[in-house]
mmCIF file of C-alpha atoms in Angstrom:
data_model
loop_
_atom_site.group_PDB
_atom_site.id
_atom_site.type_symbol
_atom_site.label_atom_id
_atom_site.label_comp_id
_atom_site.label_asym_id
_atom_site.label_seq_id
_atom_site.Cartn_x
_atom_site.Cartn_y
_atom_site.Cartn_z
ATOM 1 C CA MET B 1 16.003 9.832 -12.650
ATOM 2 C CA THR B 2 14.564 11.652 -15.640
ATOM 3 C CA GLN B 3 14.459 10.436 -19.229
ATOM 4 C CA VAL B 4 14.632 13.318 -21.703
ATOM 5 C CA THR B 5 14.343 13.529 -25.488
ATOM 6 C CA GLN B 6 17.042 15.474 -27.295
ATOM 7 C CA LYS B 7 14.812 18.028 -29.043
ATOM 8 C CA GLN B 8 15.207 21.775 -29.104
ATOM 9 C CA ASN B 9 12.655 22.064 -26.307
ATOM 10 C CA GLU B 10 13.409 19.122 -24.060
ATOM 11 C CA THR B 11 10.320 17.238 -22.938
ATOM 12 C CA VAL B 12 10.239 15.008 -19.875
ATOM 13 C CA GLN B 13 8.584 11.740 -20.882
ATOM 14 C CA SER B 14 9.106 9.740 -17.719
ATOM 15 C CA GLN B 15 10.557 10.028 -14.266
ATOM 16 C CA GLY B 16 11.915 7.236 -12.180
ATOM 17 C CA ILE B 17 12.157 5.882 -8.724
ATOM 18 C CA MET B 18 14.545 3.245 -7.499
ATOM 19 C CA ALA B 19 13.749 -0.155 -6.063
ATOM 20 C CA LEU B 20 16.591 -1.974 -4.343
ATOM 21 C CA GLN B 21 16.417 -5.705 -4.947
ATOM 22 C CA CYS B 22 18.205 -8.036 -2.549
ATOM 23 C CA GLY B 23 17.335 -11.339 -4.145
ATOM 24 C CA TYR B 24 15.350 -13.123 -6.836
ATOM 25 C CA TYR B 25 14.089 -16.598 -6.013
ATOM 26 C CA SER B 26 12.015 -19.344 -7.588
ATOM 27 C CA LYS B 27 10.590 -20.357 -4.182
ATOM 28 C CA LYS B 28 8.887 -18.023 -1.730
ATOM 29 C CA GLU B 29 10.408 -19.902 1.209
ATOM 30 C CA ASN B 30 13.898 -18.934 0.037
ATOM 31 C CA ALA B 31 12.872 -15.296 -0.353
ATOM 32 C CA ASP B 32 11.349 -15.287 3.130
ATOM 33 C CA ILE B 33 14.568 -16.700 4.625
ATOM 34 C CA SER B 34 16.559 -13.716 3.329
ATOM 35 C CA ILE B 35 14.302 -11.091 4.977
ATOM 36 C CA PRO B 36 15.769 -11.267 8.531
ATOM 37 C CA THR B 37 19.284 -10.744 7.150
ATOM 38 C CA ILE B 38 18.454 -7.277 5.805
ATOM 39 C CA SER B 39 15.575 -6.161 8.028
ATOM 40 C CA SER B 40 17.835 -4.297 10.449
ATOM 41 C CA TYR B 41 18.877 -1.969 7.589
ATOM 42 C CA CYS B 42 15.542 -1.448 5.810
ATOM 43 C CA GLN B 43 11.894 -2.512 5.711
ATOM 44 C CA PRO B 44 12.073 -5.339 3.124
ATOM 45 C CA PHE B 45 9.197 -7.151 1.476
ATOM 46 C CA VAL B 46 8.670 -9.950 -1.036
ATOM 47 C CA VAL B 47 6.731 -9.575 -4.283
ATOM 48 C CA GLU B 48 5.772 -12.267 -6.747
ATOM 49 C CA GLU B 49 6.419 -11.531 -10.409
ATOM 50 C CA ASN B 50 5.953 -14.139 -13.128
ATOM 51 C CA GLY B 51 6.166 -17.059 -10.714
ATOM 52 C CA ASN B 52 9.375 -15.838 -9.062
ATOM 53 C CA TYR B 53 9.903 -13.859 -5.876
ATOM 54 C CA ARG B 54 11.823 -10.604 -5.520
ATOM 55 C CA VAL B 55 13.110 -9.397 -2.172
ATOM 56 C CA ILE B 56 12.817 -5.617 -2.274
ATOM 57 C CA ALA B 57 14.693 -3.557 0.328
ATOM 58 C CA GLY B 58 12.553 -0.526 -0.431
ATOM 59 C CA LEU B 59 11.541 2.182 -2.888
ATOM 60 C CA TYR B 60 13.550 5.385 -2.963
ATOM 61 C CA ASP B 61 14.165 8.574 -4.858
ATOM 62 C CA ASP B 62 17.547 8.556 -6.602
ATOM 63 C CA GLU B 63 19.497 10.377 -3.892
ATOM 64 C CA LEU B 64 18.326 8.297 -0.928
ATOM 65 C CA GLY B 65 18.390 5.148 -3.055
ATOM 66 C CA MET B 66 22.080 5.563 -3.855
ATOM 67 C CA LYS B 67 22.859 6.151 -0.166
ATOM 68 C CA LYS B 68 20.924 3.031 0.807
ATOM 69 C CA LEU B 69 22.565 1.029 -1.999
ATOM 70 C CA ASP B 70 26.021 2.007 -0.728
ATOM 71 C CA GLU B 71 25.008 1.230 2.871
ATOM 72 C CA LEU B 72 23.741 -2.247 1.990
ATOM 73 C CA LYS B 73 26.800 -3.024 -0.135
ATOM 74 C CA GLY B 74 28.993 -1.804 2.735
ATOM 75 C CA LYS B 75 27.291 -4.368 4.989
ATOM 76 C CA GLY B 76 28.118 -7.140 2.504
ATOM 77 C CA ILE B 77 24.553 -7.472 1.232
ATOM 78 C CA ASP B 78 24.041 -8.301 -2.445
ATOM 79 C CA VAL B 79 21.809 -5.593 -3.835
ATOM 80 C CA ALA B 80 20.788 -4.457 -7.300
ATOM 81 C CA LYS B 81 19.295 -1.149 -8.353
ATOM 82 C CA VAL B 82 16.053 -1.515 -10.307
ATOM 83 C CA SER B 83 14.770 1.594 -12.046
ATOM 84 C CA ILE B 84 10.999 1.989 -12.235
ATOM 85 C CA GLN B 85 9.984 4.544 -14.839
ATOM 86 C CA ILE B 86 6.657 6.331 -14.493
ATOM 87 C CA PRO B 87 5.476 7.981 -17.721
ATOM 88 C CA THR B 88 4.892 11.692 -17.082
ATOM 89 C CA ASP B 89 3.935 12.811 -20.571
ATOM 90 C CA THR B 90 0.251 12.945 -19.566
ATOM 91 C CA LEU B 91 -1.549 14.750 -16.754
ATOM 92 C CA GLU B 92 -2.422 11.397 -15.193
ATOM 93 C CA GLY B 93 1.201 10.249 -15.276
ATOM 94 C CA LYS B 94 2.316 13.488 -13.649
ATOM 95 C CA LYS B 95 -0.267 13.008 -10.900
ATOM 96 C CA ILE B 96 0.846 9.423 -10.284
ATOM 97 C CA PHE B 97 4.493 10.473 -10.061
ATOM 98 C CA GLN B 98 3.654 13.328 -7.652
ATOM 99 C CA ILE B 99 1.774 10.921 -5.386
ATOM 100 C CA VAL B 100 4.595 8.360 -5.452
ATOM 101 C CA GLU B 101 7.152 11.083 -4.676
ATOM 102 C CA GLY B 102 4.993 12.276 -1.771
ATOM 103 C CA PHE B 103 4.717 8.769 -0.377
ATOM 104 C CA LEU B 104 8.477 8.268 -0.663
ATOM 105 C CA GLN B 105 8.955 11.452 1.363
ATOM 106 C CA ILE B 106 6.879 9.853 4.115
ATOM 107 C CA THR B 107 8.734 6.533 4.059
ATOM 108 C CA SER B 108 12.137 8.244 3.875
ATOM 109 C CA LYS B 109 11.448 9.704 7.331
ATOM 110 C CA PHE B 110 12.001 6.183 8.716
ATOM 111 C CA GLU B 111 15.684 6.539 7.823
ATOM 112 C CA GLU B 112 15.887 8.965 10.771
ATOM 113 C CA SER B 113 16.557 7.001 13.954
ATOM 114 C CA ASP B 114 14.229 9.077 16.157
ATOM 115 C CA VAL B 115 11.162 8.701 13.881
ATOM 116 C CA LYS B 116 8.864 5.918 15.053
ATOM 117 C CA SER B 117 5.757 6.761 12.995
ATOM 118 C CA VAL B 118 4.326 9.289 10.551
ATOM 119 C CA LYS B 119 0.730 10.529 10.421
ATOM 120 C CA THR B 120 -0.961 10.274 7.011
ATOM 121 C CA ALA B 121 -3.966 12.638 7.260
ATOM 122 C CA ASP B 122 -2.228 15.561 5.521
ATOM 123 C CA PHE B 123 -0.891 13.248 2.814
ATOM 124 C CA LYS B 124 -4.379 11.836 2.161
ATOM 125 C CA THR B 125 -5.832 15.353 1.848
ATOM 126 C CA TRP B 126 -2.976 16.403 -0.440
ATOM 127 C CA VAL B 127 -3.496 13.339 -2.682
ATOM 128 C CA ASP B 128 -7.233 14.049 -2.947
ATOM 129 C CA GLY B 129 -6.372 17.572 -4.078
ATOM 130 C CA ILE B 130 -4.007 16.271 -6.753
ATOM 131 C CA ILE B 131 -6.365 13.596 -8.044
ATOM 132 C CA ASN B 132 -9.424 15.840 -8.105
ATOM 133 C CA ASP B 133 -7.577 18.821 -9.613
ATOM 134 C CA GLY B 134 -8.802 19.464 -13.144
ATOM 135 C CA ASN B 135 -11.522 17.924 -15.206
ATOM 136 C CA SER B 136 -9.651 14.870 -16.405
ATOM 137 C CA ILE B 137 -11.334 11.500 -16.312
ATOM 138 C CA GLN B 138 -9.642 9.181 -13.844
ATOM 139 C CA SER B 139 -8.218 5.934 -15.139
ATOM 140 C CA GLU B 140 -8.554 2.692 -13.245
ATOM 141 C CA LYS B 141 -4.907 2.982 -12.130
ATOM 142 C CA LEU B 142 -5.437 6.465 -10.674
ATOM 143 C CA LYS B 143 -8.621 5.314 -8.931
ATOM 144 C CA ASN B 144 -6.721 2.351 -7.464
ATOM 145 C CA ILE B 145 -3.954 4.632 -6.199
ATOM 146 C CA GLN B 146 -6.513 6.979 -4.643
ATOM 147 C CA SER B 147 -8.266 4.044 -2.968
ATOM 148 C CA TYR B 148 -4.920 2.740 -1.715
ATOM 149 C CA VAL B 149 -3.946 6.117 -0.235
ATOM 150 C CA GLN B 150 -7.314 6.503 1.480
ATOM 151 C CA SER B 151 -6.957 3.007 2.967
ATOM 152 C CA LEU B 152 -3.583 3.802 4.545
ATOM 153 C CA PRO B 153 -3.651 3.691 8.341
ATOM 154 C CA ASP B 154 -3.883 7.062 10.108
ATOM 155 C CA GLU B 155 -0.314 6.499 11.191
ATOM 156 C CA ILE B 156 2.389 4.496 9.428
ATOM 157 C CA SER B 157 5.019 3.064 11.738
ATOM 158 C CA LYS B 158 8.350 1.462 10.959
ATOM 159 C CA SER B 159 6.760 -1.910 11.692
ATOM 160 C CA ASN B 160 3.962 -1.535 9.116
ATOM 161 C CA SER B 161 5.715 0.610 6.511
ATOM 162 C CA ALA B 162 6.927 -2.397 4.480
ATOM 163 C CA ASP B 163 3.318 -3.477 3.838
ATOM 164 C CA SER B 164 2.439 0.023 2.646
ATOM 165 C CA VAL B 165 5.468 0.225 0.348
ATOM 166 C CA GLN B 166 4.774 -3.260 -1.015
ATOM 167 C CA SER B 167 1.222 -2.247 -1.932
ATOM 168 C CA LEU B 168 2.464 0.906 -3.661
ATOM 169 C CA TYR B 169 5.105 -1.104 -5.554
ATOM 170 C CA THR B 170 2.430 -3.496 -6.803
ATOM 171 C CA LEU B 171 0.198 -0.604 -7.915
ATOM 172 C CA ILE B 172 2.856 1.262 -9.862
ATOM 173 C CA LYS B 173 4.134 -1.920 -11.518
ATOM 174 C CA SER B 174 0.628 -2.827 -12.737
#
């Protein structure tokens, strides 16, 4: 999703990704109970925000997110689309969005039934190239994202992908 100003030369100010939320609870126990219900359709995780707990089915680009939204609704699962906008009007914002998009390409591979795991070495090298491209000073957020990417396991499997996506969600929301 792209937000655009209506000027003569249109300028992209932010780009979005989609989180699919399958519950919002005041108690973590209640959020945890809902996980098994949806785990056969996605790699869900729970995040705490302002003392409440969100059950997130995953992070997606718009196209895959809409497919997953329709799939979950078709299974009778209550789901809401949550748009996460990443400002891209600065070089740093563009880098962050590129990295997030790249990571979503990795996690989207788990939608394919024959994919059990994905190696991350090429992604880590690619991210280093993006972050270290240019002479810009790195913000704390960009440094945290770089540290997160470098700490990813050499191989992400379906069983540990939810932890990786949860960490990315927390970083981009901060």
